[in-house]
mmCIF file of N, CA and C in Angstrom:
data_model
loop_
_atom_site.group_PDB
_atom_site.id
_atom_site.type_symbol
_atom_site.label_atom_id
_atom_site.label_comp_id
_atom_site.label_asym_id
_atom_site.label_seq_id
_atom_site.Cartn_x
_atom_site.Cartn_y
_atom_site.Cartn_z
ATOM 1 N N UNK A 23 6.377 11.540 -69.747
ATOM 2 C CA UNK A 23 6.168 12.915 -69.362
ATOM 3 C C UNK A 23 6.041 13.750 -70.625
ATOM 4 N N UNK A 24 4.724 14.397 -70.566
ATOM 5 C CA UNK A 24 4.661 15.601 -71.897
ATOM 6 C C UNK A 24 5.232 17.031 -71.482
ATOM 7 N N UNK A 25 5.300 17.496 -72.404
ATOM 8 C CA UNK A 25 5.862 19.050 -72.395
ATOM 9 C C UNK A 25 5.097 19.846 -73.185
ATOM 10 N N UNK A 26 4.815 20.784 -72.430
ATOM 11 C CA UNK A 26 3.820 21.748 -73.166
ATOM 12 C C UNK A 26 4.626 23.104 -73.552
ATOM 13 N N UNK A 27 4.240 23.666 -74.696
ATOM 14 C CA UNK A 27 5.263 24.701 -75.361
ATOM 15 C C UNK A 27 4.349 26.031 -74.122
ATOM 16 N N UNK A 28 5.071 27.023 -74.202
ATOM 17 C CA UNK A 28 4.790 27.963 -73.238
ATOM 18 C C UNK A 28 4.412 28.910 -74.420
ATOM 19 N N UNK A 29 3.036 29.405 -74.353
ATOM 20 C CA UNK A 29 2.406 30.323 -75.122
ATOM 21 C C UNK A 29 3.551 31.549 -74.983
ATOM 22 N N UNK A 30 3.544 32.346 -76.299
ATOM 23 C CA UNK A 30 4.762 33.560 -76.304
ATOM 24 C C UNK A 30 3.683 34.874 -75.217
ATOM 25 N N UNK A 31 2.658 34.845 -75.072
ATOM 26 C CA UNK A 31 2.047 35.548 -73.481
ATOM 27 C C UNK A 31 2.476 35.373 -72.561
ATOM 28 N N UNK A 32 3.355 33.946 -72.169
ATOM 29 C CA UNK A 32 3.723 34.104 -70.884
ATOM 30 C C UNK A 32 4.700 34.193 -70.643
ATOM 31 N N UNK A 33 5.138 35.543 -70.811
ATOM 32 C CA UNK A 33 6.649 36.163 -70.673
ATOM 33 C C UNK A 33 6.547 36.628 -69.217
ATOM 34 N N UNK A 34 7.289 35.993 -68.656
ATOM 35 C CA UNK A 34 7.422 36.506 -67.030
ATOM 36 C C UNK A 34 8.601 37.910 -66.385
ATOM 37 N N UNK A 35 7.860 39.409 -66.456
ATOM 38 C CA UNK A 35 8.667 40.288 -65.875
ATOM 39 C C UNK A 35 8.330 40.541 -65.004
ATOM 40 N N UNK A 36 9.447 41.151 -64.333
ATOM 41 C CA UNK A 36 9.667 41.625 -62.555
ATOM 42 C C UNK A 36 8.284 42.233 -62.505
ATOM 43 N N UNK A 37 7.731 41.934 -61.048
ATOM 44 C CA UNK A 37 6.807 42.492 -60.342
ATOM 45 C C UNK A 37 6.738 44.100 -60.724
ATOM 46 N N UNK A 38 5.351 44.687 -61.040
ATOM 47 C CA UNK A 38 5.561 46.046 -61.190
ATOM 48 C C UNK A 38 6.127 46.468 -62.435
ATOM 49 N N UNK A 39 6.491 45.410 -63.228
ATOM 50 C CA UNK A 39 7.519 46.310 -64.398
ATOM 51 C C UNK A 39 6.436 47.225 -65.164
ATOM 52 N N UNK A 40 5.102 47.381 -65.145
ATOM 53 C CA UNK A 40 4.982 48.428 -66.000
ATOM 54 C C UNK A 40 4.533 49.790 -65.213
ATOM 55 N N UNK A 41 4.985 49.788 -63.939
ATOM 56 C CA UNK A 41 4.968 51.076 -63.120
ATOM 57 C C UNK A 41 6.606 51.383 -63.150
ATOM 58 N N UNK A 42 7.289 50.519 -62.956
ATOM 59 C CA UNK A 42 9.020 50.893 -63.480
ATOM 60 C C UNK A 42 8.919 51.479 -65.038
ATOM 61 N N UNK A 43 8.333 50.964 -65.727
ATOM 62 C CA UNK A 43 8.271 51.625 -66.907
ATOM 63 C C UNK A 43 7.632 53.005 -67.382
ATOM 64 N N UNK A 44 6.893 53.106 -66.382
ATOM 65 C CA UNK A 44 5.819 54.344 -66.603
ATOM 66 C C UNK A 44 7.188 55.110 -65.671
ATOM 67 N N UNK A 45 7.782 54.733 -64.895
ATOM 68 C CA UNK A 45 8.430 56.179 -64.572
ATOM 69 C C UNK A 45 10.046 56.114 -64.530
ATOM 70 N N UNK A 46 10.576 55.128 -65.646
ATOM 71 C CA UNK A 46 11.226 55.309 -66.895
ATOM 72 C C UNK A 46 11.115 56.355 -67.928
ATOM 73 N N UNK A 47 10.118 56.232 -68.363
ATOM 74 C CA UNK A 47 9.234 56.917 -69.398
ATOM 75 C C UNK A 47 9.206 58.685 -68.969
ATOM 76 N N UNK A 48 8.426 58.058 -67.695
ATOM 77 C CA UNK A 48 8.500 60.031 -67.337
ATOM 78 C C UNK A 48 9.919 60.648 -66.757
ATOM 79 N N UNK A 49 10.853 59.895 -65.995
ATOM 80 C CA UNK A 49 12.437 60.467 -66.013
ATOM 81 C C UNK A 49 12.372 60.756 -67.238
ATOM 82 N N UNK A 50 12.681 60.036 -68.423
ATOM 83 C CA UNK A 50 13.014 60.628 -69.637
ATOM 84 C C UNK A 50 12.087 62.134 -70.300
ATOM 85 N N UNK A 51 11.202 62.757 -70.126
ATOM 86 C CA UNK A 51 10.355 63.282 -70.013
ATOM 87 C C UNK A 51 8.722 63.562 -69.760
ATOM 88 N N UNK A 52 8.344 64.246 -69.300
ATOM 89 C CA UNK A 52 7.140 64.234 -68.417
ATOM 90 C C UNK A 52 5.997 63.966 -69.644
ATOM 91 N N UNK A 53 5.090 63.618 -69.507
ATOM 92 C CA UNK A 53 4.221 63.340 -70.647
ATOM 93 C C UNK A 53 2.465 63.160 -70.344
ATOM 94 N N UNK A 54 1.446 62.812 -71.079
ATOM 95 C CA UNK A 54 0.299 63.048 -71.004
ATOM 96 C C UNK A 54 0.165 61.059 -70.682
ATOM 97 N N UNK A 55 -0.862 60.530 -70.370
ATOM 98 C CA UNK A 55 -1.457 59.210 -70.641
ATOM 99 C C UNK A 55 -1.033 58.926 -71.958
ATOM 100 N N UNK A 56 -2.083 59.205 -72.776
ATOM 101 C CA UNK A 56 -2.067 58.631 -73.725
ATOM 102 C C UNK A 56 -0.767 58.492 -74.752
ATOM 103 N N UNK A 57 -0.152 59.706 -74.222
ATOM 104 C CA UNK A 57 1.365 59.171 -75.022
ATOM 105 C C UNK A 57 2.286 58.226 -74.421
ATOM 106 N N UNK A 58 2.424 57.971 -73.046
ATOM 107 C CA UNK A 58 2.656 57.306 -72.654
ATOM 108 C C UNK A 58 2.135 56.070 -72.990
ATOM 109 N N UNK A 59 1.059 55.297 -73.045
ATOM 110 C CA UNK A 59 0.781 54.270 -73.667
ATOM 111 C C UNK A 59 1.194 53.753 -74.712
ATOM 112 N N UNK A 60 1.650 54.739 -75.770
ATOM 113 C CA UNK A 60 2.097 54.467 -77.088
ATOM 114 C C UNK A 60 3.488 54.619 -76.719
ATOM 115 N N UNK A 61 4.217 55.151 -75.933
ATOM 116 C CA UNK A 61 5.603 55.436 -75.758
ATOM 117 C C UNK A 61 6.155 53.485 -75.150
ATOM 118 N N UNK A 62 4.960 52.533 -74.529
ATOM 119 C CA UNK A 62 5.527 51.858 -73.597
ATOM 120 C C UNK A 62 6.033 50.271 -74.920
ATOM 121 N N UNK A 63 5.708 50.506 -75.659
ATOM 122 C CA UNK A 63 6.076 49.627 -77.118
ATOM 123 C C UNK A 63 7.671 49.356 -77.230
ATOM 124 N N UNK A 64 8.286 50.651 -76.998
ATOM 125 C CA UNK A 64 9.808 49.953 -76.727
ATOM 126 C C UNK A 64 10.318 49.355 -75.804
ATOM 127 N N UNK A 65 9.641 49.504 -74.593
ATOM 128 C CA UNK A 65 9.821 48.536 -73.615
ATOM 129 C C UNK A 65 9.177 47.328 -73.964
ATOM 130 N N UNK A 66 8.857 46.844 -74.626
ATOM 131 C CA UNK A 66 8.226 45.231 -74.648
ATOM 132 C C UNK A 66 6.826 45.094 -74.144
ATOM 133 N N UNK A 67 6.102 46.198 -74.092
ATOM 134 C CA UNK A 67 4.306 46.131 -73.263
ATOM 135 C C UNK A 67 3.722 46.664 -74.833
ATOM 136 N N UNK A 68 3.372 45.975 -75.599
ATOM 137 C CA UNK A 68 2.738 45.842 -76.888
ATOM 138 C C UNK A 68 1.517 46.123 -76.582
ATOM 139 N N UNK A 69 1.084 45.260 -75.552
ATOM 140 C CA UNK A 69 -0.182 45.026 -75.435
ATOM 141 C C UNK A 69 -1.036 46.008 -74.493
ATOM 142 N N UNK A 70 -0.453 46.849 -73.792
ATOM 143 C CA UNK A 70 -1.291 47.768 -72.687
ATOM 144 C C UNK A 70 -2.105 48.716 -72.986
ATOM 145 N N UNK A 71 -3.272 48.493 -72.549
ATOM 146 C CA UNK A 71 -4.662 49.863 -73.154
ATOM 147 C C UNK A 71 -3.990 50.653 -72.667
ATOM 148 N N UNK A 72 -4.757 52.065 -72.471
ATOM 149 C CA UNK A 72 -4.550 53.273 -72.207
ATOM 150 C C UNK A 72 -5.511 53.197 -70.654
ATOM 151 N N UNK A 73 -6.528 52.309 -70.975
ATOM 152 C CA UNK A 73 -7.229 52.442 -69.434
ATOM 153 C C UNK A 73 -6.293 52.127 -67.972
ATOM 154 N N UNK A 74 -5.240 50.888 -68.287
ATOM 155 C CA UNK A 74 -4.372 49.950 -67.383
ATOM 156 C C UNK A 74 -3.244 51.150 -67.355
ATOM 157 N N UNK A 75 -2.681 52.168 -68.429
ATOM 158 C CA UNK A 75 -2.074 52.887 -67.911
ATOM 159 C C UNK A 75 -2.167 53.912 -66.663
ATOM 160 N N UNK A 76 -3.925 54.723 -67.352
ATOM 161 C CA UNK A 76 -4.192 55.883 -66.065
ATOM 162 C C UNK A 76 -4.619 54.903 -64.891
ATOM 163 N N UNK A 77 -5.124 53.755 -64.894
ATOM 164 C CA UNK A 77 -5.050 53.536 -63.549
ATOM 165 C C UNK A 77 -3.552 53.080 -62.730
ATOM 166 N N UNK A 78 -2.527 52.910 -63.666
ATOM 167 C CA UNK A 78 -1.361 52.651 -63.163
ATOM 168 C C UNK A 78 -0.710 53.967 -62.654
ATOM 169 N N UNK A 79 -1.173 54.879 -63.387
ATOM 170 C CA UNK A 79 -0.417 56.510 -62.923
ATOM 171 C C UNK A 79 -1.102 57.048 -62.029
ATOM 172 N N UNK A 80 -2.235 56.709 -61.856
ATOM 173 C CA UNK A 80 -3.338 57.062 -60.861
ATOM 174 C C UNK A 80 -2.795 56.533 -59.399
ATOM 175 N N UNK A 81 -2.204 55.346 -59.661
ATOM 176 C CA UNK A 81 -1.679 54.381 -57.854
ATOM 177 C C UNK A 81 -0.278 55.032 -58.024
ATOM 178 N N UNK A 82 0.203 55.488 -59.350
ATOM 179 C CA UNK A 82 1.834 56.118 -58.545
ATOM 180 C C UNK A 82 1.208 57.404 -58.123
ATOM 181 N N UNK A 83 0.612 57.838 -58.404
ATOM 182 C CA UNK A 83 0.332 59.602 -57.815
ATOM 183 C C UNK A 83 0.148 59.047 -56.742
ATOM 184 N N UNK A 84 -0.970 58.128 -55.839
ATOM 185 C CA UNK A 84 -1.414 58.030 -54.700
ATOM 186 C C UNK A 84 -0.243 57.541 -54.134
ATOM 187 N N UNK A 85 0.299 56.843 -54.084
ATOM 188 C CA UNK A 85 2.311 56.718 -53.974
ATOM 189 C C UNK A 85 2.909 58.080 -53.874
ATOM 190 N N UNK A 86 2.983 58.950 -54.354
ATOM 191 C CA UNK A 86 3.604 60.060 -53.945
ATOM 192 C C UNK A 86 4.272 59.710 -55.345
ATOM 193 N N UNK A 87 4.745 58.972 -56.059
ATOM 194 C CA UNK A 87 5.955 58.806 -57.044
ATOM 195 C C UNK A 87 5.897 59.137 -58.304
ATOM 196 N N UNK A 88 4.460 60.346 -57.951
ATOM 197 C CA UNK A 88 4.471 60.642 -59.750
ATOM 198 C C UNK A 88 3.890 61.869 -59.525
ATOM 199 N N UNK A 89 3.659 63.347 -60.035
ATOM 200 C CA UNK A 89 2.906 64.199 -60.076
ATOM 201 C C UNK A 89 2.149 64.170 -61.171
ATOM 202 N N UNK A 90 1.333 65.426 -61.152
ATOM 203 C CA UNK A 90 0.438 65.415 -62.097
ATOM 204 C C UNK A 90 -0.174 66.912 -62.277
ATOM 205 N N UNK A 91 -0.355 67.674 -63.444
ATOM 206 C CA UNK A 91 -1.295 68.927 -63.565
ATOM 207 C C UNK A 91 -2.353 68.804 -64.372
ATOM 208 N N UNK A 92 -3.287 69.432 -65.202
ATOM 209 C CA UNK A 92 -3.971 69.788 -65.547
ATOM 210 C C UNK A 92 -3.273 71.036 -66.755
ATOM 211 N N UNK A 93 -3.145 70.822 -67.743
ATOM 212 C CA UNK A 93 -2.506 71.484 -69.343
ATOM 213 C C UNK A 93 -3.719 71.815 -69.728
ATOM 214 N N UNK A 94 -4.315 73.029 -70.325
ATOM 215 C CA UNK A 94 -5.023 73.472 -71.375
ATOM 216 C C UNK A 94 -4.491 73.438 -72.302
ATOM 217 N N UNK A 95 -5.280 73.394 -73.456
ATOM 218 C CA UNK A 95 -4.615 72.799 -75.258
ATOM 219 C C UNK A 95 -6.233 73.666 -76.140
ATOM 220 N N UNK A 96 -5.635 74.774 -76.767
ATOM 221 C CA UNK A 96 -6.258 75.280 -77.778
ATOM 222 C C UNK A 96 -7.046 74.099 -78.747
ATOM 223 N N UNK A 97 -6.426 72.807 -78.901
ATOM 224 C CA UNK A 97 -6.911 72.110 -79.943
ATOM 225 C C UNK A 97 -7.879 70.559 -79.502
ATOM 226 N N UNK A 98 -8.280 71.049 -78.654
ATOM 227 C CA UNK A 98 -8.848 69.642 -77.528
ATOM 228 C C UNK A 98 -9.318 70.100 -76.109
ATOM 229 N N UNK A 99 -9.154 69.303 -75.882
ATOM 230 C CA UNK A 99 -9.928 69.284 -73.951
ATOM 231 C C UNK A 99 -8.584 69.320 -73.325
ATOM 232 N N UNK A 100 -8.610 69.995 -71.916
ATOM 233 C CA UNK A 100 -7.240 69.727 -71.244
ATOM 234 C C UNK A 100 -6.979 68.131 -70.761
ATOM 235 N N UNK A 101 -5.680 68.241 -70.892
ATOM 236 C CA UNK A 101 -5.449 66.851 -70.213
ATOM 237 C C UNK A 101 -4.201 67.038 -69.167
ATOM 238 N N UNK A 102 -3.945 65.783 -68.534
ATOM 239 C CA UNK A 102 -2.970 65.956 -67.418
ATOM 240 C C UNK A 102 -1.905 64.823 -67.842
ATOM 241 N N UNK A 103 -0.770 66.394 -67.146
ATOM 242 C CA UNK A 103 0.715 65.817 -67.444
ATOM 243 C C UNK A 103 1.467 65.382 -66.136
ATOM 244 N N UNK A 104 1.998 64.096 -66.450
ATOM 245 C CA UNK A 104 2.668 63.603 -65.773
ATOM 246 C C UNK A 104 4.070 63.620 -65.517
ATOM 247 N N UNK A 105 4.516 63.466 -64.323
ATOM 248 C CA UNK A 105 6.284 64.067 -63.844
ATOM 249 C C UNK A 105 6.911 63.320 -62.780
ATOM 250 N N UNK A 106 8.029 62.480 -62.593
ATOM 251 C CA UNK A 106 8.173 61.948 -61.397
ATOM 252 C C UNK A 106 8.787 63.028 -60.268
ATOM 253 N N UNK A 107 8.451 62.387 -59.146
ATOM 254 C CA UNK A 107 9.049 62.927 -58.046
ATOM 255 C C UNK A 107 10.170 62.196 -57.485
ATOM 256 N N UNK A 108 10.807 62.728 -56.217
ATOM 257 C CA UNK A 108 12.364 62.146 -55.615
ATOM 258 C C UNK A 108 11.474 60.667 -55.093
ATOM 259 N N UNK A 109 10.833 60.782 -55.038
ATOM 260 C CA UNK A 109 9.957 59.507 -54.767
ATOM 261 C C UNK A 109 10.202 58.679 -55.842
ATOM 262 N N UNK A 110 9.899 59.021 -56.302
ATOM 263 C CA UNK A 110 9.983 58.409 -57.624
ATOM 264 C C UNK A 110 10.765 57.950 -58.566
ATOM 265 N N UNK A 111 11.838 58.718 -58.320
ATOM 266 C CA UNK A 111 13.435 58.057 -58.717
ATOM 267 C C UNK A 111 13.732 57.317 -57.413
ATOM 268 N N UNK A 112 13.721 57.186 -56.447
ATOM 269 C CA UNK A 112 13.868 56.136 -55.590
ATOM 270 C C UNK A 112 13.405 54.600 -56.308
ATOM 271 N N UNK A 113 12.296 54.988 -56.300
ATOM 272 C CA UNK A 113 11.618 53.177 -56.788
ATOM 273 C C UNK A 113 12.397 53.113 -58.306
ATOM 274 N N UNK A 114 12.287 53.944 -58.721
ATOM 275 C CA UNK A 114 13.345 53.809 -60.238
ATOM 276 C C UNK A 114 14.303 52.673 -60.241
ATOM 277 N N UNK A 115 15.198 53.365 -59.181
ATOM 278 C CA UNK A 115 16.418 52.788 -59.196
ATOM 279 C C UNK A 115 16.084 51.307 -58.342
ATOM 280 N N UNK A 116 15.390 51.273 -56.951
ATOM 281 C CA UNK A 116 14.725 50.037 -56.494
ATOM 282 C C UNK A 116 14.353 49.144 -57.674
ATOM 283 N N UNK A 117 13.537 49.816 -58.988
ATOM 284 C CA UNK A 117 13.071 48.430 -59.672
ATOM 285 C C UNK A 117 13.762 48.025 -61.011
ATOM 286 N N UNK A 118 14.925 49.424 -61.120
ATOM 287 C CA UNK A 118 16.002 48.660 -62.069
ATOM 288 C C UNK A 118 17.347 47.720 -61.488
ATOM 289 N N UNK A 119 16.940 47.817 -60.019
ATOM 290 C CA UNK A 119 17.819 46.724 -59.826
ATOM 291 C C UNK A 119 16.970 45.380 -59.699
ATOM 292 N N UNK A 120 15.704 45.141 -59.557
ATOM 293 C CA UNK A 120 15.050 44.063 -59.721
ATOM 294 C C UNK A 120 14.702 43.326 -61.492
ATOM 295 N N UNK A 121 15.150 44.805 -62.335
ATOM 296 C CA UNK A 121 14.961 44.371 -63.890
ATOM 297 C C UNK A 121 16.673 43.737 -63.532
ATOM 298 N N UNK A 122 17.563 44.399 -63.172
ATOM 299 C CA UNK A 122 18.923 44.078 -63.776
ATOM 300 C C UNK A 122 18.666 41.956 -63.339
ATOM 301 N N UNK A 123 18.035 42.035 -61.947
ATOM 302 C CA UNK A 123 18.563 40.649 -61.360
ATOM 303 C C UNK A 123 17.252 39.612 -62.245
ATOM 304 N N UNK A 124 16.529 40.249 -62.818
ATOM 305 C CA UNK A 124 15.703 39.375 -63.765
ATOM 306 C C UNK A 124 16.271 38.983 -65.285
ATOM 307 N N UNK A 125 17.226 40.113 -65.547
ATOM 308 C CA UNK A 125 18.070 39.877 -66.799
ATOM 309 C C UNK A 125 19.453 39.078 -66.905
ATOM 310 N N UNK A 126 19.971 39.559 -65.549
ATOM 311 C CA UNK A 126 21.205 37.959 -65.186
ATOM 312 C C UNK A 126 20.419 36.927 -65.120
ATOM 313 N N UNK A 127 19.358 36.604 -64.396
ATOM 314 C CA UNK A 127 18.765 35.311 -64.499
ATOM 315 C C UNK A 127 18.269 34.691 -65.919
ATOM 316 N N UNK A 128 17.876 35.709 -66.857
ATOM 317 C CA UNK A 128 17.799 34.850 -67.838
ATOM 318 C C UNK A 128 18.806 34.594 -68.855
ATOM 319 N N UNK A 129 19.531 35.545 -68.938
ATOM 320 C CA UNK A 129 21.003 35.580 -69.375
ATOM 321 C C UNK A 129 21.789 34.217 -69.127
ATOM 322 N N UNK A 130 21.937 33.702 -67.947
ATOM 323 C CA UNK A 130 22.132 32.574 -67.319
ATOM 324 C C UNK A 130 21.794 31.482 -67.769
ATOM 325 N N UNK A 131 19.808 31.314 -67.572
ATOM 326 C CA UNK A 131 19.176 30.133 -67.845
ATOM 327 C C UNK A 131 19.260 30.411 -69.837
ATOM 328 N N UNK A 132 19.555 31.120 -70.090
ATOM 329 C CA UNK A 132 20.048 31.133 -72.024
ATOM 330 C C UNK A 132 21.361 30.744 -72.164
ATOM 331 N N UNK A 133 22.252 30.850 -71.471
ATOM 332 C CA UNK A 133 23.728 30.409 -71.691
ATOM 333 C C UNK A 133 23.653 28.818 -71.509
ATOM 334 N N UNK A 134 23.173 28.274 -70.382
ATOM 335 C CA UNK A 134 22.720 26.813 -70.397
ATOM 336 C C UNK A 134 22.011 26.444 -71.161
ATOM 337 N N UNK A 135 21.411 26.601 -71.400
ATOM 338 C CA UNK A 135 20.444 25.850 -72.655
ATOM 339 C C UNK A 135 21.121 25.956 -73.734
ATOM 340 N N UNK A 136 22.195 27.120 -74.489
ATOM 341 C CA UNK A 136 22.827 26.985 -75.588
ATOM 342 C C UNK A 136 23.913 26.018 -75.468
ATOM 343 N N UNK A 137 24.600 25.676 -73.887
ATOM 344 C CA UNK A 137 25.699 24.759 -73.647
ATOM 345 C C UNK A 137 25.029 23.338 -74.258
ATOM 346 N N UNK A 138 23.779 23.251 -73.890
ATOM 347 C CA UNK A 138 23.157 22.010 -74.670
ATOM 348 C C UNK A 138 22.872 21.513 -75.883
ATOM 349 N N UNK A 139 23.361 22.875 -76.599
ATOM 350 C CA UNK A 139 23.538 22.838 -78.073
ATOM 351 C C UNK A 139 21.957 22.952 -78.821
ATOM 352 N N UNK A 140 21.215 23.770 -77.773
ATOM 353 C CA UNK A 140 19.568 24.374 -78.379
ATOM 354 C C UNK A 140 19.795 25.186 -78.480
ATOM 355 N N UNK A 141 19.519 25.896 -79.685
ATOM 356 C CA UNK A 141 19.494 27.597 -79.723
ATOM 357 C C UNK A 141 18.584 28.422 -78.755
ATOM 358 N N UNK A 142 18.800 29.236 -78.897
ATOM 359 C CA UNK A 142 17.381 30.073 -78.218
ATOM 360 C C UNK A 142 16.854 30.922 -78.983
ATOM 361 N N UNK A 143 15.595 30.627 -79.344
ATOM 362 C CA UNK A 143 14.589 31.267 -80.011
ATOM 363 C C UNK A 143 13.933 32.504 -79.840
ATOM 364 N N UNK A 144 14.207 33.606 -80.672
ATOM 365 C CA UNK A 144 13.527 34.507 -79.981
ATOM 366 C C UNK A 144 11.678 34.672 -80.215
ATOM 367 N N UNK A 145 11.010 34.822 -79.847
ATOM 368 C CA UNK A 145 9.837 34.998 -79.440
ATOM 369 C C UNK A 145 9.041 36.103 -80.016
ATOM 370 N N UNK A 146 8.424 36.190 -81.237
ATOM 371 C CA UNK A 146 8.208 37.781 -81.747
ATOM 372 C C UNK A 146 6.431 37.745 -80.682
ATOM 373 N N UNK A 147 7.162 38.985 -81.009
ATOM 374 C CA UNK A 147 5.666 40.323 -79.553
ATOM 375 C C UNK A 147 4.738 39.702 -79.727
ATOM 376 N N UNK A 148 4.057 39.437 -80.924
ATOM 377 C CA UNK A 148 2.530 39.570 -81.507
ATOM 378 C C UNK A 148 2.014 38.158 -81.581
ATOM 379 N N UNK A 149 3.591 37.213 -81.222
ATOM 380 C CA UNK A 149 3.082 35.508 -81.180
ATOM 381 C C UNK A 149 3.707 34.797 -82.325
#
């Protein structure tokens, strides 16, 4: 039997985690797209355009779980700011309890594998 190393891409998070994250992001304060995209780096999404964001904020608005206006800006084109709703802290809390039960699980499957006397390796972002 061979074993194949698991490319550092296939990091497996909870369903949805980067719509939990997008309104993570906006609980903590309300914000435009594009900062949001650059804001989602401390969560572990290195890799997300800016296109995969507005269409991700685009399906929470149609969700009810996110608002949205229209900002004028002296120094640019207007853009639109984003805000959660009670909607929206609902699924919050719904999908930080699906992060918490994804983080005991690996917490778990890492404590066994160190009982075996393998370290566990951490995995840098970029590969």
């Amino acid at each position: 039997m061979s074993v194949r190393a698991v490319p550092p891409a296939a990091v497996a998070l909870p369903g949805n985690y980067l719509h939990a994250c997008l309104l993570l992001l906006l609980s903590e304060s309300p914000d435009h797209g594009y900062d949001l995209a650059e804001r989602l780096a401390g969560l572990g999404l290195t890799e997300v355009d800016t296109g995969t964001v507005y269409r991700a904020l685009r399906r929470l608005r149609e969700e009810g779980l996110v608002e949205s206006e229209w900002e004028e800006s002296a120094a640019g084109p207007a853009r639109r700011r984003y805000w959660v709703t009670a909607a929206g802290d609902g699924a919050l809390e719904a999908s930080s309890t699906a992060v918490a039960a994804t983080s005991l699980a690996l917490r778990s499957f890492l404590e066994r594998k160190r009982r075996l006397g393998v370290p566990a390796v951490p995995v840098a972002a970029n590969g």
